[in-house]
Amino acid sequence: MTTTQDYQKGLAELREIRDAIKPLQRQLEKLENDLGKLRARRDERVRTLAGYEQAKAERLATSAGVSVIDIVALAPSLGPQEPSGAPVAPEVEVTGAEDPREAQKAAQAIKESEGVLPSDLRDDQAADEAGRRQDSAPSPAAASAPSPTPTVGPAEPEKTLPSIPEGAPGDRWIYAEPNLLSTRPKFKQSVRQMAFLDAATGVLVWHGGTLTCDLGRAGVADILNAVYSTVPQDVERIYITAGDPWHRNAESHQFLRDAVAEWLNGPLPEGWQVEASRGKDRQAGHLVHPRNPVGRWQRGKEQHTEIRSVGEWFDPKGADPATVREAFIALWKALHEHWKDVVLMGSPSQTGRDLWSRTIPAKEGAQWADGYPVMSQEIRGLLHATAGQGRTELISPPRVPERVPGWYEVDRTFAYAKHTWMSGVGVPQRLSAARFAALSEKEQSNALFSPSHWQIRVTVPEGWDHVGLLPVPGGGDSPWHYPDQAGRTFTTWAGGAEVNLALRNPIQPWRIEILDGLVWQKGDPLKDWADKLKDAWRRLRAQSELHGDERQRTAAALASRAVRSILLYGIGTFAQRPQITTGSIQLSTGGDVPEIPDGSRLTGMTDTHVTWERNAGFSRNQYAHPEWSAGVWSAARAALLSGPSGAKDPATGKPAKAGALHLPAGSILAFRTDAIYSSVRPEWPYTGEPGDYLLKGAMPWEQTTPTTDAEFYILQGLGRQALEAEGL
């Protein structure tokens, strides 16, 4: 029983905590006040500079340390402008009683529309087949007629996407950065020795053996002391396979990121410090990521080390450190079949970019042997702001019934590998609305089927009752959403694959008006790289099924997932988002908050440190090709709606179609990048090839439709468990 004395002691401790919070709270309020004043000065300066004739949103964004969209919000004159003479079509959305789907409808079977060719934008066919597709497709010229203005309710607030300035100012965006080419490297990466540590059990594995360490509380100092009391100094990477030590104090923080920052900035053994700058292929400082952080330290000038999460590469799913190490060995062997100079770098994204760079043509006289040109900063900024990644959407009542007959999850296997056979190369051609309209019908079709990125005005056709087809920037928490209200008109940017899908979908063509666009020369800069990764992936999958040793089967399965990550994140590195620099500064003994670097923003605060991040804008990166990543992402989103499967259609002899538009209207419950969640079971064949749909979850009984992400993830987990139990 608690005594009065214990109670009084507790109150005294509570007052001590209160008194400790007060000075920090005052410092934080002062810092927030100072930041508010600086932001106001910055915004006023942006508005002033926007009035200059040479002002560019992208250049102002880089200098101000904010996004292009933030600049456009402050200075609308630098944002998208309607083409002169174009009719004003307000962006609207059906709401309230005017929404014909307010009354819930049961899922309806699809009827393929006659005369409209289903999308097959990824199939690498001969030119004559492409010509037949174009001849049978709806006329782009007819599709580009101005849209009628719908008379429906007010639109949701949405972010405004930037556009290319009209006329000569916009044409000046169309150039390649001088003296900046993606060229084949003439050096070999340095090999870094690795160790693998289970932070929960203390089991440590490296090339010299296995032992169990006493990690204490598994702080940074505990790990560095325990590991380097045994392993040699040339071990420069410590991969955490389980235990996530950076989450040990997570319950004390509102956000995981703050817990991670506190762990990374914890006490260090004598002689150690946060790593300073290193060579050209090395990075310095910590990466504060909520689940897969990277900590970098050094002792003296010679010893360097990283602590990383193996989750960057794959989910180990309970595999012990020895099996994880075998997975990295199997990965290296599979890649070595194609790259004799392969070196596994710290992350799959770094490894993917390095391997790709070693597929750049090197033979004298070969096309692009001198290197692939990097687009202007203006084009890269535009693609960064207007080209999203995977589709993430939760479709809730009243768009679907509150109760559904089942829950099914299908996921596209190694999906991005399916869309790397063609990409845009060189400096793009700009096709404004007037230039596009002046093209012949065949030239318009050729442009739409080329690697391209389009600013379009879209009208959802009357009677449309399926999912949305084209992305629009969201005004809330979701960065993109997909309007599906019949009659709605909106303006957005989309890749050629998605524009073609909207024009040639298997249900009903959408109305598209071309406002502006970028069209690249057809090339295959990613094909050799992706083909080699696909071969390594197939070899490892075969080993995971046929190897006689269970540990080796598990290791091969994990390695195959690592190959997937190399391609997936390798493609992401081409996007070259604005460079974000993170850092931390120790508080003084009095709790005073030190000054953070100019242009930075405060991201976290603990008892001992503050963390910050700074947007450094777009660097002169020789491997920056957002046109490639944008093209792959657009094609993958289009294929999620309609694309060829691994089986033949008995009626036509051509590849049968699969995707959300080939399921009944009202049956789609969610999208997650390459996965579709439906209330009816998709009956699509699975051959194990990239792009095929694998059934990953199934509950063939009535469910309550999820309305939140938390409810969605519960059903996702239950569906996978039910399917696994069904197979036992």
CSV table of N, CA, C and O in Angstrom, one decimal, residues 412-414 534 537-538 541 545 646 685-694:
chain,number,residue,atom,x,y,z
A,412,ARG,N,2.1,-7.3,-57.2
A,412,ARG,CA,2.9,-7.6,-58.5
A,412,ARG,C,4.3,-7.9,-58.1
A,412,ARG,O,5.0,-7.2,-57.4
A,413,THR,N,4.8,-9.1,-58.6
A,413,THR,CA,6.1,-9.5,-58.3
A,413,THR,C,7.2,-8.7,-59.0
A,413,THR,O,7.1,-8.6,-60.2
A,414,PHE,N,8.1,-8.2,-58.3
A,414,PHE,CA,9.3,-7.5,-58.9
A,414,PHE,C,8.8,-6.5,-60.0
A,414,PHE,O,9.3,-6.5,-61.1
A,534,LYS,N,17.5,-9.0,-63.0
A,534,LYS,CA,16.5,-10.0,-63.1
A,534,LYS,C,17.0,-11.4,-63.2
A,534,LYS,O,16.5,-12.3,-62.6
A,537,TRP,N,18.1,-12.3,-59.8
A,537,TRP,CA,16.9,-12.6,-59.0
A,537,TRP,C,16.4,-14.0,-59.3
A,537,TRP,O,16.0,-14.7,-58.3
A,538,ARG,N,16.3,-14.3,-60.5
A,538,ARG,CA,15.8,-15.7,-60.9
A,538,ARG,C,16.7,-16.8,-60.3
A,538,ARG,O,16.2,-17.8,-59.9
A,541,ARG,N,16.1,-17.1,-56.6
A,541,ARG,CA,14.8,-17.7,-56.3
A,541,ARG,C,14.8,-19.2,-56.6
A,541,ARG,O,14.2,-19.9,-55.8
A,545,GLU,N,14.3,-22.4,-53.7
A,545,GLU,CA,13.4,-23.5,-53.8
A,545,GLU,C,14.0,-24.9,-53.9
A,545,GLU,O,13.4,-25.9,-53.5
A,646,GLY,N,0.6,-13.1,-67.4
A,646,GLY,CA,1.5,-14.1,-67.9
A,646,GLY,C,0.8,-15.2,-68.7
A,646,GLY,O,1.5,-16.2,-69.1
A,685,PRO,N,-3.5,-15.7,-63.6
A,685,PRO,CA,-2.5,-16.7,-63.5
A,685,PRO,C,-1.2,-16.1,-62.9
A,685,PRO,O,-0.8,-15.0,-63.2
A,686,TYR,N,-0.4,-17.0,-62.2
A,686,TYR,CA,0.9,-16.5,-61.7
A,686,TYR,C,2.0,-17.5,-62.2
A,686,TYR,O,1.9,-18.7,-61.9
A,687,THR,N,2.9,-16.9,-62.9
A,687,THR,CA,4.1,-17.7,-63.4
A,687,THR,C,5.4,-17.4,-62.7
A,687,THR,O,6.4,-18.0,-63.0
A,688,GLY,N,5.3,-16.4,-61.8
A,688,GLY,CA,6.5,-16.1,-61.1
A,688,GLY,C,7.4,-15.0,-61.8
A,688,GLY,O,8.5,-14.7,-61.3
A,689,GLU,N,7.0,-14.6,-62.9
A,689,GLU,CA,7.8,-13.6,-63.7
A,689,GLU,C,7.5,-12.2,-63.2
A,689,GLU,O,6.4,-11.9,-62.6
A,690,PRO,N,8.4,-11.2,-63.4
A,690,PRO,CA,8.2,-9.8,-63.0
A,690,PRO,C,6.9,-9.3,-63.6
A,690,PRO,O,6.6,-9.5,-64.8
A,691,GLY,N,6.1,-8.7,-62.7
A,691,GLY,CA,4.8,-8.1,-63.2
A,691,GLY,C,3.6,-9.0,-62.9
A,691,GLY,O,2.5,-8.5,-62.9
A,692,ASP,N,3.8,-10.3,-62.6
A,692,ASP,CA,2.7,-11.1,-62.3
A,692,ASP,C,2.1,-10.8,-61.0
A,692,ASP,O,2.8,-10.4,-60.0
A,693,TYR,N,0.8,-11.1,-60.8
A,693,TYR,CA,0.1,-10.8,-59.5
A,693,TYR,C,0.1,-12.1,-58.7
A,693,TYR,O,-0.4,-13.1,-59.1
A,694,LEU,N,0.7,-12.0,-57.5
A,694,LEU,CA,0.8,-13.1,-56.5
A,694,LEU,C,-0.3,-12.9,-55.4
A,694,LEU,O,-0.3,-11.8,-54.8
